[in-house]
Coordinates of C-alpha atoms and ligand atoms in Angstrom, one line a residue:
X1 CA -22.5 0.5 26.8
X2 CA -21.3 -1.2 23.6
X3 CA -23.4 -4.0 22.4
X4 CA -21.0 -5.2 19.8
X5 CA -19.8 -8.8 20.3
X6 CA -16.2 -8.0 19.2
X7 CA -13.5 -7.1 21.7
X8 CA -12.1 -3.6 20.7
X9 CA -9.4 -3.1 23.3
X10 CA -7.3 -5.0 25.8
X11 CA -4.4 -4.9 23.4
X12 CA -1.7 -4.9 26.1
X13 CA -2.7 -8.3 27.4
X14 CA -3.6 -9.8 24.1
X15 CA -0.4 -8.6 22.5
X16 CA 1.6 -10.2 25.3
X17 CA 0.0 -13.5 24.5
X18 CA 0.4 -13.1 20.8
X19 CA 4.0 -12.1 21.3
X20 CA 4.8 -15.3 23.1
X21 CA 3.3 -17.4 20.4
X22 CA 5.2 -15.5 17.7
X23 CA 8.5 -15.6 19.5
X24 CA 8.0 -19.3 19.8
X25 CA 7.4 -19.6 16.1
X26 CA 10.6 -17.6 15.5
X27 CA 12.6 -20.4 17.2
X28 CA 11.8 -22.4 14.0
X29 CA 11.8 -25.7 15.9
X30 CA 8.4 -26.7 14.5
X31 CA 8.2 -29.2 11.7
X32 CA 7.0 -27.9 8.3
X33 CA 3.3 -27.2 8.1
X34 CA 2.7 -30.2 5.8
X35 CA 4.0 -32.6 8.4
X36 CA 0.9 -32.0 10.5
X37 CA -1.5 -31.1 7.8
X38 CA -4.2 -33.6 8.8
X39 CA -4.2 -32.3 12.4
X40 CA -4.6 -28.6 11.7
X41 CA -7.0 -29.3 8.8
X42 CA -9.2 -31.1 11.2
X43 CA -8.9 -28.4 13.9
X44 CA -9.4 -25.4 11.6
X45 CA -11.9 -26.8 9.1
X46 CA -15.0 -25.8 11.0
X47 CA -18.4 -25.0 9.6
X48 CA -19.4 -21.3 9.4
X49 CA -19.8 -20.5 13.1
X50 CA -23.4 -19.5 13.9
X51 CA -22.2 -18.2 17.3
X52 CA -18.7 -16.8 17.9
X53 CA -16.3 -18.5 20.3
X54 CA -14.9 -15.2 21.8
X55 CA -11.5 -13.7 21.5
X56 CA -9.8 -15.8 24.1
X57 CA -10.7 -19.0 22.2
X58 CA -9.7 -17.5 18.9
X59 CA -6.3 -16.5 20.4
X60 CA -5.9 -20.0 21.7
X61 CA -6.6 -21.5 18.2
X62 CA -4.2 -19.1 16.6
X63 CA -1.5 -20.1 19.1
X64 CA -2.2 -23.9 18.8
X65 CA -3.1 -24.4 15.1
X66 CA -2.4 -21.4 13.1
X67 CA 1.0 -19.8 14.0
X68 CA 2.9 -23.1 14.4
X69 CA 1.8 -24.1 10.9
X70 CA 2.9 -20.9 9.2
X71 CA 5.3 -20.3 6.3
X72 CA 9.0 -21.2 6.2
X73 CA 9.7 -17.8 4.5
X74 CA 10.8 -16.1 7.7
X75 CA 13.2 -19.0 8.5
X76 CA 16.8 -17.7 8.3
X77 CA 17.7 -20.6 6.0
X78 CA 14.9 -19.9 3.6
X79 CA 16.5 -18.1 0.7
X80 CA 13.9 -19.1 -1.9
X81 CA 12.0 -15.9 -2.4
X82 CA 13.0 -12.3 -2.4
X83 CA 10.3 -11.6 0.2
X84 CA 11.3 -12.5 3.7
X85 CA 10.0 -12.4 7.2
X86 CA 9.5 -8.9 8.6
X87 CA 11.7 -7.6 11.3
X88 CA 10.0 -6.9 14.7
X89 CA 9.6 -3.2 14.1
X90 CA 8.0 -3.8 10.7
X91 CA 5.4 -6.0 12.3
X92 CA 4.8 -3.6 15.2
X93 CA 4.6 -0.5 13.0
X94 CA 2.2 -2.4 10.7
X95 CA 0.0 -3.0 13.8
X96 CA 0.3 0.5 15.0
X97 CA -0.9 1.8 11.6
X98 CA -3.8 -0.7 11.5
X99 CA -5.0 0.5 14.9
X100 CA -4.1 4.2 15.0
X101 CA -4.4 5.3 11.3
X102 CA -6.4 2.9 9.3
X103 CA -6.2 5.2 6.3
X104 CA -3.2 7.1 5.0
X105 CA -5.2 10.3 4.4
X106 CA -5.9 13.4 6.5
X107 CA -3.4 15.4 8.4
X108 CA -2.1 12.9 10.9
X109 CA 1.5 12.0 11.8
X110 CA 1.0 8.8 9.8
X111 CA 0.2 10.8 6.7
X112 CA 3.2 13.0 7.3
X113 CA 5.5 9.9 7.5
X114 CA 4.0 8.6 4.2
X115 CA 5.7 11.5 2.4
X116 CA 8.8 11.7 4.6
X117 CA 9.6 8.0 4.2
X118 CA 9.2 8.2 0.4
X119 CA 11.6 11.2 0.4
X120 CA 14.1 9.3 2.6
X121 CA 14.1 6.6 0.0
X122 CA 14.7 9.1 -2.8
X123 CA 17.7 10.3 -0.9
X124 CA 19.0 7.0 0.3
X125 CA 18.8 5.3 -3.1
X126 CA 20.1 8.4 -5.0
X127 CA 17.0 8.8 -7.1
X128 CA 16.6 12.1 -9.0
X129 CA 15.9 14.5 -6.2
X130 CA 12.7 15.9 -7.7
X131 CA 11.1 12.4 -7.7
X132 CA 8.0 11.9 -5.6
X133 CA 6.6 8.6 -4.6
X134 CA 3.5 6.5 -4.0
X135 CA 3.1 3.4 -1.9
X136 CA 1.1 0.4 -3.1
X137 CA 0.8 -3.2 -2.2
X138 CA 4.0 -4.3 -3.9
X139 CA 6.1 -4.5 -7.1
X140 CA 3.2 -5.7 -9.2
X141 CA 1.1 -2.7 -8.6
X142 CA 4.1 -0.4 -8.4
X143 CA 5.0 -1.4 -12.0
X144 CA 1.4 -0.8 -13.2
X145 CA 1.5 2.7 -11.6
X146 CA 4.8 3.5 -13.3
X147 CA 3.8 2.1 -16.7
X148 CA 0.4 3.9 -16.3
X149 CA 2.4 7.2 -16.0
X150 CA 4.5 6.1 -19.1
X151 CA 1.3 5.5 -21.1
X152 CA -0.2 8.8 -20.0
X153 CA 2.8 10.9 -20.9
X154 CA 3.4 9.1 -24.2
X155 CA -0.1 9.4 -25.5
X156 CA -0.4 13.0 -24.3
X157 CA 2.9 14.1 -25.9
X158 CA 2.9 12.0 -29.1
X159 CA -0.8 11.9 -30.0
X160 CA -2.5 14.5 -28.0
X161 CA -4.8 11.9 -26.4
X162 CA -5.6 11.5 -22.8
X163 CA -5.5 7.7 -22.5
X164 CA -6.8 7.7 -19.0
X165 CA -9.9 9.3 -20.2
X166 CA -10.3 8.2 -23.8
X167 CA -8.7 4.7 -23.6
X168 CA -6.3 3.7 -26.3
X169 CA -6.8 2.4 -29.9
X170 CA -3.1 2.3 -30.9
X171 CA -0.8 -0.7 -31.0
X172 CA 2.0 -0.1 -28.4
X173 CA 5.4 -1.3 -27.5
X174 CA 7.2 -1.9 -24.2
X175 CA 10.8 -2.8 -24.5
X176 CA 12.2 -5.3 -22.0
X177 CA 14.5 -8.3 -21.7
X178 CA 13.5 -11.9 -21.1
X179 CA 14.7 -11.6 -17.5
X180 CA 12.2 -8.8 -16.8
X181 CA 9.6 -9.6 -14.2
X182 CA 6.3 -10.9 -15.6
X183 CA 4.4 -8.3 -13.7
X184 CA 5.6 -6.0 -16.6
X185 CA 3.5 -8.2 -19.0
X186 CA 0.5 -8.1 -16.6
X187 CA 0.8 -4.3 -16.3
X188 CA 0.7 -4.1 -20.1
X189 CA -2.4 -6.2 -20.0
X190 CA -4.2 -4.2 -17.3
X191 CA -3.3 -0.9 -18.9
X192 CA -4.9 -2.0 -22.2
X193 CA -1.7 -2.3 -24.1
X194 CA -1.9 -6.1 -24.1
X195 CA 0.8 -8.5 -23.1
X196 CA 2.0 -8.8 -26.7
X197 CA 3.0 -5.1 -26.5
X198 CA 6.0 -6.3 -24.4
X199 CA 8.7 -7.0 -26.9
X200 CA 11.8 -9.0 -25.8
X201 CA 15.2 -7.3 -26.4
X202 CA 18.1 -9.7 -26.6
X203 CA 20.5 -9.8 -23.8
X204 CA 24.2 -10.6 -23.3
X205 CA 25.7 -13.8 -21.8
X206 CA 24.8 -12.7 -18.2
X207 CA 21.3 -11.4 -19.1
X208 CA 22.0 -7.7 -19.4
X209 CA 20.0 -5.9 -22.1
X210 CA 21.9 -5.6 -25.3
X211 CA 21.8 -1.9 -26.2
X212 CA 22.6 -2.7 -29.8
X213 CA 19.6 -4.9 -30.0
X214 CA 17.5 -2.3 -28.4
X215 CA 18.6 0.3 -30.8
X216 CA 18.0 -2.0 -33.8
X217 CA 14.5 -2.7 -32.6
X218 CA 13.7 1.0 -32.1
X219 CA 15.0 1.8 -35.6
X220 CA 12.7 -0.9 -37.1
X221 CA 9.7 0.3 -35.1
X222 CA 10.3 3.9 -36.0
X223 CA 8.7 3.3 -39.4
X224 CA 5.7 1.4 -38.0
X225 CA 2.5 2.6 -36.3
X226 CA 3.7 1.2 -32.9
X227 CA 3.6 3.7 -30.1
X228 CA 6.7 3.2 -27.9
X229 CA 5.4 3.5 -24.4
X230 CA 8.4 2.5 -22.3
X231 CA 11.8 0.9 -22.1
X232 CA 12.1 -1.2 -19.0
X233 CA 15.5 -1.8 -17.4
X234 CA 16.2 -4.0 -14.4
X235 CA 18.2 -3.0 -11.4
X236 CA 18.4 -6.5 -10.1
X237 CA 16.6 -9.3 -12.0
X238 CA 14.6 -11.7 -9.9
X239 CA 16.4 -14.9 -11.1
X240 CA 20.0 -13.8 -11.0
X241 CA 20.2 -10.2 -9.7
X242 CA 21.6 -8.9 -13.0
X243 CA 21.7 -5.1 -13.4
X244 CA 21.1 -3.7 -17.0
X245 CA 23.5 -1.0 -18.4
X246 CA 21.3 1.8 -17.0
X247 CA 23.2 4.8 -18.4
X248 CA 23.4 3.5 -22.0
X249 CA 19.7 2.4 -22.0
X250 CA 18.7 5.7 -20.4
X251 CA 20.6 7.7 -23.1
X252 CA 18.9 5.7 -25.8
X253 CA 15.5 6.3 -24.2
X254 CA 16.2 10.0 -24.1
X255 CA 17.4 10.1 -27.6
X256 CA 14.1 8.5 -28.8
X257 CA 12.0 10.4 -26.3
X258 CA 10.7 7.2 -24.7
X259 CA 9.8 6.8 -21.1
X260 CA 12.6 5.1 -19.1
X261 CA 11.4 2.8 -16.3
X262 CA 13.7 1.0 -13.9
X263 CA 12.4 -2.0 -12.0
X264 CA 14.4 -2.0 -8.8
X265 CA 11.8 -3.9 -6.8
X266 CA 14.5 -6.2 -5.4
X267 CA 17.8 -4.6 -6.3
X268 CA 17.5 -0.8 -5.8
X269 CA 18.9 -0.9 -2.2
X270 CA 22.0 -2.6 -3.8
X271 CA 23.2 1.0 -4.6
X272 CA 24.3 1.2 -0.9
X273 CA 27.1 -1.4 -1.5
X274 CA 30.2 0.6 -2.5
X275 CA 31.5 -2.5 -4.5
X276 CA 28.7 -2.2 -7.0
X277 CA 27.6 1.4 -6.6
X278 CA 28.9 2.1 -10.2
X279 CA 26.4 -0.3 -11.7
X280 CA 23.6 2.2 -10.8
X281 CA 25.1 4.9 -12.9
X282 CA 22.3 6.2 -15.1
X283 CA 19.6 6.0 -12.4
X284 CA 19.4 9.8 -12.8
X285 CA 18.0 9.3 -16.3
X286 CA 15.0 7.4 -15.1
X287 CA 11.4 8.7 -15.6
X288 CA 10.1 6.1 -13.1
X289 CA 11.6 3.7 -10.6
X290 CA 10.1 1.1 -8.3
X291 CA 11.4 -0.5 -5.1
X292 CA 9.8 -3.0 -2.8
X293 CA 10.3 -2.2 0.9
X294 CA 8.9 -5.6 1.6
X295 CA 12.1 -7.1 0.1
X296 CA 15.5 -5.9 1.3
X297 CA 14.1 -3.4 3.9
X298 CA 12.4 -6.2 5.7
X299 CA 8.8 -4.8 5.8
X300 CA 5.9 -7.1 6.1
X301 CA 4.5 -8.1 2.7
X302 CA 2.2 -5.5 1.2
X303 CA 4.5 -2.5 0.6
X304 CA 5.9 -1.4 -2.7
X305 CA 6.8 2.1 -4.0
X306 CA 6.7 3.9 -7.3
X307 CA 8.7 7.1 -7.9
X308 CA 8.1 9.5 -10.8
X309 CA 9.3 13.0 -11.5
X310 CA 5.9 14.6 -11.7
X311 CA 3.0 13.1 -9.7
X312 CA 0.6 15.2 -11.8
X313 CA 1.0 12.6 -14.5
X314 CA -0.1 10.0 -12.1
X315 CA -3.1 12.1 -11.2
X316 CA -4.1 12.4 -14.8
X317 CA -3.6 8.7 -15.4
X318 CA -5.4 7.4 -12.3
X319 CA -7.7 10.0 -11.0
X320 CA -11.3 9.2 -10.4
X321 CA -13.6 11.6 -12.1
X322 CA -14.3 14.5 -9.8
X323 CA -16.3 13.8 -6.7
X324 CA -17.8 16.1 -4.2
X325 CA -15.7 15.5 -1.2
X326 CA -17.6 15.9 2.0
X327 CA -14.5 15.7 4.1
X328 CA -11.1 17.2 3.7
X329 CA -12.2 19.9 1.3
X330 CA -10.9 22.8 3.4
X331 CA -8.4 24.7 1.3
X332 CA -8.1 28.0 3.1
X333 CA -5.7 28.7 5.9
X334 CA -8.1 27.8 8.6
X335 CA -6.9 24.2 9.0
X336 CA -7.2 23.3 12.6
X337 CA -8.2 19.6 12.6
X338 CA -6.6 16.6 10.9
X339 CA -9.9 16.1 9.1
X340 CA -9.9 19.6 7.6
X341 CA -7.7 18.4 4.7
X342 CA -6.9 15.0 3.3
X343 CA -3.2 15.7 2.8
X344 CA -1.4 14.5 -0.3
X345 CA -4.1 13.0 -2.5
X346 CA -2.4 9.6 -2.8
X347 CA -5.6 7.9 -3.7
X348 CA -5.7 9.9 -6.9
X349 CA -2.1 8.9 -7.8
X350 CA -2.7 5.1 -8.0
X351 CA -5.1 2.3 -7.9
X352 CA -6.2 2.2 -4.3
X353 CA -8.7 4.5 -2.5
X354 CA -8.6 2.9 0.9
X355 CA -5.1 1.9 1.8
X356 CA -3.1 1.4 5.0
X357 CA -0.5 3.8 6.3
X358 CA 2.5 2.0 4.9
X359 CA 4.8 5.0 5.3
X360 CA 4.9 4.7 9.0
X361 CA 6.2 1.1 8.6
X362 CA 9.0 2.2 6.2
X363 CA 9.8 5.1 8.5
X364 CA 10.2 2.8 11.5
X365 CA 12.4 0.3 9.6
X366 CA 14.8 3.1 8.4
X367 CA 14.6 4.9 11.8
X368 CA 15.6 1.8 13.7
X369 CA 18.8 0.9 11.8
X370 CA 19.5 4.0 9.7
X371 CA 21.1 4.0 6.3
X372 CA 24.2 2.5 7.9
X373 CA 22.3 -0.5 9.2
X374 CA 20.7 -1.1 5.8
X375 CA 24.0 -0.7 4.0
X376 CA 25.5 -3.3 6.4
X377 CA 22.7 -5.7 5.6
X378 CA 23.0 -5.2 1.9
X379 CA 26.8 -5.5 1.9
X380 CA 26.6 -8.6 4.1
X381 CA 24.1 -10.3 1.8
X382 CA 26.0 -9.5 -1.3
X383 CA 29.2 -10.7 0.3
X384 CA 27.4 -14.0 1.2
X385 CA 26.5 -14.5 -2.5
X386 CA 30.1 -13.8 -3.5
X387 CA 31.4 -16.2 -0.7
X388 CA 29.2 -19.0 -2.1
X389 CA 30.6 -18.4 -5.5
X390 CA 34.2 -18.5 -4.1
X391 CA 33.5 -21.8 -2.3
X392 CA 31.9 -23.2 -5.5
X393 CA 35.0 -22.2 -7.5
X394 CA 37.2 -24.0 -5.0
X395 CA 35.2 -27.3 -4.8
X396 CA 35.6 -29.9 -7.5
X397 CA 31.9 -30.9 -7.4
X398 CA 30.5 -27.4 -7.5
X399 CA 30.2 -24.9 -10.4
X400 CA 29.1 -21.2 -10.5
X401 CA 26.4 -20.9 -13.1
X402 CA 26.4 -17.1 -12.9
X403 CA 28.7 -14.9 -11.0
X404 CA 26.7 -12.9 -8.4
X405 CA 26.0 -9.2 -8.9
X406 CA 23.8 -8.7 -5.9
X407 CA 22.8 -11.2 -3.2
X408 CA 21.8 -14.1 -5.5
X409 CA 24.3 -16.8 -6.3
X410 CA 23.3 -19.4 -9.0
X411 CA 25.5 -22.5 -8.6
X412 CA 25.1 -26.2 -9.0
X413 CA 26.5 -29.6 -8.2
X414 CA 28.6 -31.3 -10.9
X415 CA 30.0 -34.7 -11.4
X416 CA 30.9 -36.8 -14.5
X417 CA 29.1 -39.7 -12.9
X418 CA 25.7 -38.3 -13.7
X419 CA 24.5 -37.7 -17.2
X420 CA 21.7 -35.2 -16.7
X421 CA 23.0 -32.5 -14.3
X422 CA 19.7 -30.5 -14.4
X423 CA 17.9 -33.6 -13.1
X424 CA 20.6 -34.2 -10.5
X425 CA 20.3 -30.6 -9.2
X426 CA 16.6 -30.8 -9.3
X427 CA 16.8 -33.8 -7.0
X428 CA 19.3 -32.1 -4.7
X429 CA 17.0 -29.1 -4.5
X430 CA 14.0 -31.4 -3.6
X431 CA 16.0 -33.0 -0.9
X432 CA 17.1 -29.6 0.5
X433 CA 13.5 -28.4 0.7
X434 CA 12.4 -31.7 2.5
X435 CA 15.3 -31.4 4.9
X436 CA 13.8 -28.1 5.9
X437 CA 16.9 -26.3 7.0
X438 CA 18.3 -24.5 3.9
X439 CA 15.6 -23.7 1.4
X440 CA 16.8 -22.0 -1.7
X441 CA 14.9 -21.9 -5.0
X442 CA 16.1 -23.1 -8.4
X443 CA 16.5 -21.0 -11.5
X444 CA 17.0 -21.9 -15.1
X445 CA 19.9 -19.9 -16.4
X446 CA 20.4 -20.3 -20.1
X447 CA 19.1 -23.8 -19.9
X448 CA 21.1 -24.8 -16.9
X449 CA 19.2 -25.6 -13.7
X450 CA 21.0 -23.8 -10.9
X451 CA 20.4 -23.8 -7.1
X452 CA 19.6 -20.2 -6.3
X453 CA 19.8 -18.7 -2.8
X454 CA 18.8 -15.1 -2.6
X455 CA 20.1 -13.6 0.7
X456 CA 17.6 -11.0 1.8
X457 CA 16.3 -11.8 5.3
X458 CA 17.6 -9.9 8.3
X459 CA 17.8 -13.2 10.2
X460 CA 20.1 -14.9 7.8
X461 CA 23.7 -15.3 9.0
X462 CA 27.0 -16.4 7.5
X463 CA 26.4 -19.7 9.2
X464 CA 23.3 -20.2 7.1
X465 CA 25.2 -19.4 3.9
X466 CA 27.9 -21.9 4.7
X467 CA 25.4 -24.6 5.8
X468 CA 23.7 -24.3 2.5
X469 CA 26.9 -25.1 0.6
X470 CA 27.8 -27.9 2.9
X471 CA 24.3 -29.4 2.6
X472 CA 24.4 -29.3 -1.2
X473 CA 27.7 -31.1 -1.2
X474 CA 26.4 -33.7 1.2
X475 CA 23.2 -34.4 -0.7
X476 CA 25.0 -34.4 -4.1
X477 CA 27.5 -37.0 -2.8
X478 CA 24.8 -39.1 -1.2
X479 CA 22.7 -39.2 -4.3
X480 CA 25.6 -40.1 -6.6
X481 CA 27.1 -42.7 -4.2
X482 CA 23.7 -44.4 -3.9
X483 CA 23.5 -44.8 -7.6
X484 CA 27.1 -46.3 -7.8
X485 CA 26.3 -48.9 -5.1
X486 CA 23.3 -50.2 -7.0
Ligands
PLP1 C1 9.5 -9.1 -6.7 C2 9.6 -8.4 -8.0 C3 8.5 -7.8 -8.6 C4 7.1 -8.1 -8.1 O1 6.9 -7.5 -6.9 P1 5.7 -8.0 -5.9 O2 6.0 -7.2 -4.7 O3 6.0 -9.5 -5.6 O4 4.4 -7.8 -6.5 C5 8.7 -7.1 -9.7 N1 9.9 -6.9 -10.3 C6 11.0 -7.4 -9.7 C7 12.3 -7.2 -10.3 C8 10.9 -8.2 -8.6 O5 12.0 -8.8 -8.0

């Protein structure tokens, strides 16, 4: 007899109900959440319930007020973010983990898949084969973990200091371009280096790091007290999908004995596209690499991964001071129960103690479609970006702002009837968003405001890519005609 008020079972019935509501949502025939905001505010804004309403009523409220007023991100025409709606198996494996293995530790099948799925990614994305990984909540934390490893190794080797233990009292440098993700700056702040430690290296006309500028800066810094903690290269910048010259940067990093970090949160899976595979040359020189399975792999948000050559560095950087484990301390050969050993000590390699079993989700995503399925997705999305560029080149009122490298195409509407094209394209973008069919973002590329679709979602089809271009042309013509008739 369980006195708890919460339902703890009946999942087969409840999931059927939830599945119907979610399938309905995935028809995307609801208006945007803001259209009905007053209604759902009113329904949901309840005082703290003294008494619960029971699971059936909660399920009903979810189906009526919550799910229909969700996010446009999973919509196949939404290309604004690099995160996307999860595929079905991603959602299901997430749920399976939540129910059957709430922690990644101990010798369960889930714990096994944590390591196996990380190894699969090492192989699939052609990382140095000795690399080992660690899951975290996303690219932000994955970058902190990687740069924490960089800090640890740098201080140990250059100064004989354990920075994880002693803290740091030295001014530091992290070398990155302007296009680097700002989580690099936040990582520098969190790791005690300070955001100012991130120094901007000039880039070429398409945003790739200038290796001459990098080398000049390193020469200047060599005669200063700055400790060079890491050089950060991008394998796919967030705004334009640009890939830095990895081999050249890696060789410079090795020459100066500086940690070489590659941020592939978005772009690492691009290596599967034979047309751009060569741009990843130099990946083998990396000391750390990150990738976000919650981007191109289609995982639900909350899954990033860091890879390093030696996880012992992570352990020294992030371990908690020794505790007396009550569970999982068995080290002899007498392991007969999943609780006899905690398995790989992931919680000592990063920032999280309690953490979900994310590996099972990544395993399921890869197991479902295989490397071939992921390659097809990546190639399709990259081809969509190139197709948009081709259409833009062919149309008198469109202009390619930057040729695509990956699945991002930055383009804009042009006409000599409008003086401020940034303002015009901003207006076109607002109209696109309000129309609620094709929702790209904008990006400022060397001062030019571009319309920026990033094709990443498994639901997005060629039709959506073409519709976006058609709609931009329509809206652009409408806005400029309206002005002429005034
Ligand atoms: C998305 C992204 C990040 C941040 O990842 P989150 O998962 O959003 O925390 C970091 N770097 C790059 C290049 C990205 O595209």
